[in-house]
Structure formats: structure tokens, C-alpha cells
Tab-separated table of C-alpha atoms in Angstrom:
chain	number	residue	atom	x	y	z
A	201	UNK	CA	68.061	61.838	-24.940
A	202	UNK	CA	71.447	60.131	-24.580
A	203	UNK	CA	72.117	56.435	-24.840
A	204	UNK	CA	72.662	56.329	-21.059
A	205	UNK	CA	68.962	57.157	-20.592
A	206	UNK	CA	67.725	54.205	-22.666
A	207	UNK	CA	68.236	50.560	-21.702
A	208	UNK	CA	67.423	47.245	-23.308
A	209	UNK	CA	65.574	44.626	-21.282
A	210	UNK	CA	66.031	41.047	-22.482
A	211	UNK	CA	63.142	39.242	-20.842
A	212	UNK	CA	63.678	35.564	-21.540
A	213	UNK	CA	63.890	32.252	-19.768
A	214	UNK	CA	66.898	29.978	-19.618
A	215	UNK	CA	67.109	27.487	-22.474
A	216	UNK	CA	66.099	24.653	-20.124
A	217	UNK	CA	62.976	26.499	-18.944
A	218	UNK	CA	62.089	27.514	-22.518
A	219	UNK	CA	62.136	23.883	-23.637
A	220	UNK	CA	59.832	22.908	-20.776
A	221	UNK	CA	57.440	25.826	-21.282
A	222	UNK	CA	57.141	25.668	-25.045
A	223	UNK	CA	57.128	21.898	-25.263
A	224	UNK	CA	59.455	21.665	-28.272
A	225	UNK	CA	61.442	18.421	-27.826
A	226	UNK	CA	65.235	18.623	-27.682
A	227	UNK	CA	65.229	22.408	-28.043
A	228	UNK	CA	67.679	23.355	-25.279
A	229	UNK	CA	70.487	23.829	-27.807
A	230	UNK	CA	68.195	25.954	-29.972
A	231	UNK	CA	67.200	28.351	-27.188
A	232	UNK	CA	70.775	28.534	-25.954
A	233	UNK	CA	71.875	29.537	-29.459
A	234	UNK	CA	69.030	32.058	-29.710
A	235	UNK	CA	70.114	33.698	-26.455
A	236	UNK	CA	73.727	33.950	-27.627
A	237	UNK	CA	72.527	35.386	-30.932
A	238	UNK	CA	70.403	38.132	-29.365
A	239	UNK	CA	73.184	39.008	-26.908
A	240	UNK	CA	75.580	39.640	-29.780
A	241	UNK	CA	73.011	41.830	-31.517
A	242	UNK	CA	72.277	43.786	-28.342
A	243	UNK	CA	75.957	44.305	-27.553
A	244	UNK	CA	76.501	45.597	-31.086
A	245	UNK	CA	74.107	48.488	-30.369
A	246	UNK	CA	76.278	49.895	-27.607
A	247	UNK	CA	73.190	50.433	-25.429
A	248	UNK	CA	73.145	49.292	-21.792
A	249	UNK	CA	71.148	46.120	-21.260
A	250	UNK	CA	69.785	43.838	-18.564
A	251	UNK	CA	68.803	40.171	-18.748
A	252	UNK	CA	65.895	38.868	-16.686
A	253	UNK	CA	65.492	35.100	-16.753
A	254	UNK	CA	63.375	33.027	-14.367
A	255	UNK	CA	65.935	33.507	-11.595
A	256	UNK	CA	65.242	37.256	-11.495
A	257	UNK	CA	61.588	37.355	-12.537
A	258	UNK	CA	59.144	38.040	-9.714
A	259	UNK	CA	55.411	37.315	-9.866
A	260	UNK	CA	52.815	34.580	-10.211
A	261	UNK	CA	51.961	35.231	-13.878
A	262	UNK	CA	53.598	36.583	-17.015
A	263	UNK	CA	52.113	40.058	-16.724
A	264	UNK	CA	53.347	40.475	-13.147
A	265	UNK	CA	56.827	39.143	-13.900
A	266	UNK	CA	57.251	41.297	-16.982
A	267	UNK	CA	55.911	44.446	-15.320
A	268	UNK	CA	58.200	43.987	-12.326
A	269	UNK	CA	61.224	43.627	-14.616
A	270	UNK	CA	60.326	46.821	-16.490
A	271	UNK	CA	59.894	48.673	-13.194
A	272	UNK	CA	63.302	47.435	-12.026
A	273	UNK	CA	65.001	48.909	-15.098
A	274	UNK	CA	63.214	52.244	-14.734
A	275	UNK	CA	64.163	52.313	-11.049
A	276	UNK	CA	67.800	52.301	-12.141
A	277	UNK	CA	67.283	55.798	-13.536
A	278	UNK	CA	66.549	55.057	-17.201
A	279	UNK	CA	63.940	57.179	-18.971
A	280	UNK	CA	63.043	54.749	-21.761
A	281	UNK	CA	63.273	51.034	-22.351
A	282	UNK	CA	63.456	48.605	-25.273
A	283	UNK	CA	62.070	45.209	-24.326
A	284	UNK	CA	62.803	42.095	-26.340
A	285	UNK	CA	62.871	38.331	-25.933
A	286	UNK	CA	65.300	35.734	-27.218
A	287	UNK	CA	63.001	33.932	-29.644
A	288	UNK	CA	62.876	36.237	-32.695
A	289	UNK	CA	66.011	35.475	-34.718
A	290	UNK	CA	64.998	37.870	-37.512
A	291	UNK	CA	65.440	40.815	-35.128
A	292	UNK	CA	68.617	42.767	-35.955
A	293	UNK	CA	70.906	45.274	-34.269
A	294	UNK	CA	69.801	47.863	-36.828
A	295	UNK	CA	66.163	47.392	-35.854
A	296	UNK	CA	67.023	47.915	-32.192
A	297	UNK	CA	68.983	51.070	-33.058
A	298	UNK	CA	66.086	52.275	-35.199
A	299	UNK	CA	63.851	51.775	-32.172
A	300	UNK	CA	66.237	53.858	-30.082
A	301	UNK	CA	66.129	56.699	-32.627
A	302	UNK	CA	62.321	56.635	-32.612
A	303	UNK	CA	62.341	56.783	-28.829
A	304	UNK	CA	64.559	59.855	-29.048
A	305	UNK	CA	61.820	61.434	-31.185
A	306	UNK	CA	59.244	60.753	-28.481
A	307	UNK	CA	57.541	57.782	-30.142
A	308	UNK	CA	56.475	54.431	-28.769
A	309	UNK	CA	57.744	51.518	-30.872
A	310	UNK	CA	55.912	48.213	-31.344
A	311	UNK	CA	57.258	45.168	-33.152
A	312	UNK	CA	54.322	42.880	-34.007
A	313	UNK	CA	54.813	39.131	-34.274
A	314	UNK	CA	52.948	36.900	-36.684
A	315	UNK	CA	50.873	35.257	-33.938
A	316	UNK	CA	49.242	38.452	-32.685
A	317	UNK	CA	51.792	39.202	-29.998
A	318	UNK	CA	54.819	41.468	-29.981
A	319	UNK	CA	58.531	40.740	-30.205
A	320	UNK	CA	59.670	44.258	-29.231
A	321	UNK	CA	58.357	47.212	-27.280
A	322	UNK	CA	60.063	50.567	-26.895
A	323	UNK	CA	58.457	53.140	-24.620
A	324	UNK	CA	59.118	55.998	-22.217
A	325	UNK	CA	58.671	55.835	-18.479
A	326	UNK	CA	56.132	58.657	-18.667
A	327	UNK	CA	53.919	56.396	-20.813
A	328	UNK	CA	54.212	53.426	-18.481
A	329	UNK	CA	51.450	52.580	-16.033
A	330	UNK	CA	52.316	49.424	-14.115
A	331	UNK	CA	48.730	48.466	-13.240
A	332	UNK	CA	47.361	48.659	-16.801
A	333	UNK	CA	50.534	47.155	-18.283
A	334	UNK	CA	50.265	44.157	-15.974
A	335	UNK	CA	46.665	43.501	-17.012
A	336	UNK	CA	47.291	43.430	-20.774
A	337	UNK	CA	46.295	40.086	-22.382
A	338	UNK	CA	49.803	38.640	-22.443
A	339	UNK	CA	50.360	35.371	-24.297
A	340	UNK	CA	47.186	35.691	-26.363
A	341	UNK	CA	46.364	36.623	-29.950
A	342	UNK	CA	44.766	39.851	-28.717
A	343	UNK	CA	47.956	41.337	-27.299
A	344	UNK	CA	49.000	43.448	-30.302
A	345	UNK	CA	45.556	45.001	-30.682
A	346	UNK	CA	45.232	45.805	-26.974
A	347	UNK	CA	48.739	47.094	-26.455
A	348	UNK	CA	48.560	49.318	-29.540
A	349	UNK	CA	45.289	50.804	-28.338
A	350	UNK	CA	46.791	51.381	-24.887
A	351	UNK	CA	49.860	53.259	-26.148
A	352	UNK	CA	47.950	55.176	-28.825
A	353	UNK	CA	46.282	57.074	-26.009
A	354	UNK	CA	49.712	58.319	-24.931
A	355	UNK	CA	51.238	59.551	-28.203
A	356	UNK	CA	52.683	58.578	-31.580
A	357	UNK	CA	53.474	54.949	-32.376
A	358	UNK	CA	56.039	53.578	-34.812
A	359	UNK	CA	55.281	50.024	-35.907
A	360	UNK	CA	58.093	47.745	-37.036
A	361	UNK	CA	57.857	44.971	-39.654
A	362	UNK	CA	55.970	41.865	-38.563
A	363	UNK	CA	58.321	39.001	-37.632
A	364	UNK	CA	58.045	35.373	-36.526
A	365	UNK	CA	58.977	34.356	-33.007
A	366	UNK	CA	59.611	30.739	-32.088
A	367	UNK	CA	56.835	29.304	-29.934
A	368	UNK	CA	55.989	26.146	-31.906
A	369	UNK	CA	57.470	23.677	-34.355
A	370	UNK	CA	55.454	25.378	-37.093
A	371	UNK	CA	57.342	28.617	-36.368
A	372	UNK	CA	60.641	26.796	-36.911
A	373	UNK	CA	59.433	25.542	-40.282
A	374	UNK	CA	58.302	29.055	-41.251
A	375	UNK	CA	61.687	30.579	-40.443
A	376	UNK	CA	63.568	27.901	-42.352
A	377	UNK	CA	61.348	28.368	-45.399
A	378	UNK	CA	61.818	32.154	-45.321
A	379	UNK	CA	65.570	31.666	-45.536
A	380	UNK	CA	66.417	35.091	-44.133
A	381	UNK	CA	68.508	34.130	-41.095
A	382	UNK	CA	72.158	35.207	-41.084
A	383	UNK	CA	73.364	32.878	-38.348
A	384	UNK	CA	74.713	29.636	-39.810
A	385	UNK	CA	74.637	28.075	-36.347
A	386	UNK	CA	70.920	28.787	-35.933
A	387	UNK	CA	70.068	27.599	-39.430
A	388	UNK	CA	71.952	24.360	-38.829
A	389	UNK	CA	70.128	23.731	-35.547
A	390	UNK	CA	66.725	24.531	-37.048
A	391	UNK	CA	67.266	22.245	-40.032
A	392	UNK	CA	68.405	19.423	-37.772
A	393	UNK	CA	65.343	19.829	-35.558
A	394	UNK	CA	62.954	19.639	-38.514
A	395	UNK	CA	64.374	16.203	-39.348
A	396	UNK	CA	63.539	14.884	-35.876
A	397	UNK	CA	60.402	12.649	-35.888
A	398	UNK	CA	59.514	13.686	-32.324
A	399	UNK	CA	58.820	17.195	-33.521
A	400	UNK	CA	55.996	16.041	-35.751
A	401	UNK	CA	54.346	14.221	-32.842
A	402	UNK	CA	54.750	17.210	-30.532
A	403	UNK	CA	53.375	19.592	-33.145
A	404	UNK	CA	50.253	17.464	-33.650
A	405	UNK	CA	49.593	17.344	-29.908
A	406	UNK	CA	50.016	21.092	-29.380
A	407	UNK	CA	47.983	21.939	-32.476
A	408	UNK	CA	44.945	19.949	-31.379
A	409	UNK	CA	45.347	21.067	-27.773
A	410	UNK	CA	45.263	24.717	-28.895
A	411	UNK	CA	42.030	24.050	-30.794
A	412	UNK	CA	40.413	22.476	-27.727
A	413	UNK	CA	41.566	25.080	-25.190
A	414	UNK	CA	41.597	28.132	-27.477
A	415	UNK	CA	44.956	29.089	-25.932
A	416	UNK	CA	47.910	30.239	-27.991
A	417	UNK	CA	51.510	29.683	-27.050
A	418	UNK	CA	52.595	33.224	-27.751
A	419	UNK	CA	55.232	34.435	-25.329
A	420	UNK	CA	53.758	37.896	-25.200
A	421	UNK	CA	56.782	39.946	-25.155
A	422	UNK	CA	59.535	40.377	-26.061
A	423	UNK	CA	57.624	36.746	-27.006
A	424	UNK	CA	58.110	39.964	-25.026
A	425	UNK	CA	56.395	37.539	-27.036
A	426	UNK	CA	57.132	38.651	-26.119
A	427	UNK	CA	59.524	38.328	-22.795
A	428	UNK	CA	57.913	32.327	-18.582
């Protein structure tokens, strides 16, 4: 399988929409930097790629929007796809290329995130069923379990290391404490945000709200977690 048969789908909102959806105060600069960071990593792979933000996404819910974007890429003639978001700064070009090599061997690739979602999916068109894909429990803690079970029925799976995607203030703190980010720009932004008092207030609100509602703020995809 040549590189022209595999495409990368970056399924992510604009920085303005991400700030509104995730409720992290003053995070437009952060999500803008994250998008620039993932674009550099994707371009370094040499693979063709497509970006679907809210202007291109079609559907009334995450599952519909994500499924439609995947279908659009396959309709361009690609045989396999690597889907990612913009909110997993630990993701590297090498990991994306490793995913491509596994796809060439006929495997499905899943990158699990710490919150029970996924930050990367690599799969073949022959293993893609739009109806079942759309109905997966996107943006919940059950996504990884369900999506793994779904693709296991279709062949071998290669699981990547578990990474942290940014959906909450707590995720920012986790990434800073891990100290594994290579981008000085991102590290600077994250450190500055942790010193902002408003973040502590926002974190408390979202934490107690998640307890009451039982809802997570996992993006689902590529924060496909998951790629709204």
C-alpha cells in the first residue's frame, strides 16, 4: 500500500470553538498553538492530510460529524485513514508513521487516551461501517472498550501507548508535571495558564458538574478524542 492510499484526517475545531466547548478560560491561544503543533507533525510525515473543523463538519452530533468526515476522505479514493485531533501534544510524527506502517501490514491501530477515549485511530475502508461507527459511545469513558471490541471483530489491532489529551484543566496540569513536551511554545502557554486563578474556579465547576451529570468531557476522537 503506497502513501497515496493512506490519508490523515485532522478532526478538530477552531481554537475559538474549542475554548467554548471545553470551557477552559482564556484557552484560545493554547488551542491555536496545539493546532499549529499537530500540523507540523503531520506535514513531517509526508502523508496527505485533510483538516475538518466546524466549518466542514456535517451532522447534529459528534458521531455523525466524525463519520461524515471519514466518509468524505474515503470518497476521495483513499483505502485507509489515520484520524487524530489537535489536543494530544504528546503525539509525534514517528507515532503517526508507525501507525502507517501497521496499516500497511493490515492492522487497525488504536491510540488510547487516559480518560477512556482515543486520540488516534488508523483503519482500512474495508473495516469501516458508517452506521456502527456513528453509534459508538463518543465522548464517554466507554469509547475505548467499545471501539476496540468493534474492530477486533474485523482483524488484528495494534494498540499505541496511552496518552493524555487536553479536555480539562486537570489534563493541563498532568502534561506539565510529566515534562515530556518538546514544544517550548506549548510548555510556556501551559505554565502560564496554570498560574491563572480563573482556571481553578473553572476546574472546580466542571469537576462537580461531571459528578452530578456523570458526563465526561472526552472529545472522543482524535479527542478523535478524539476529533465538536
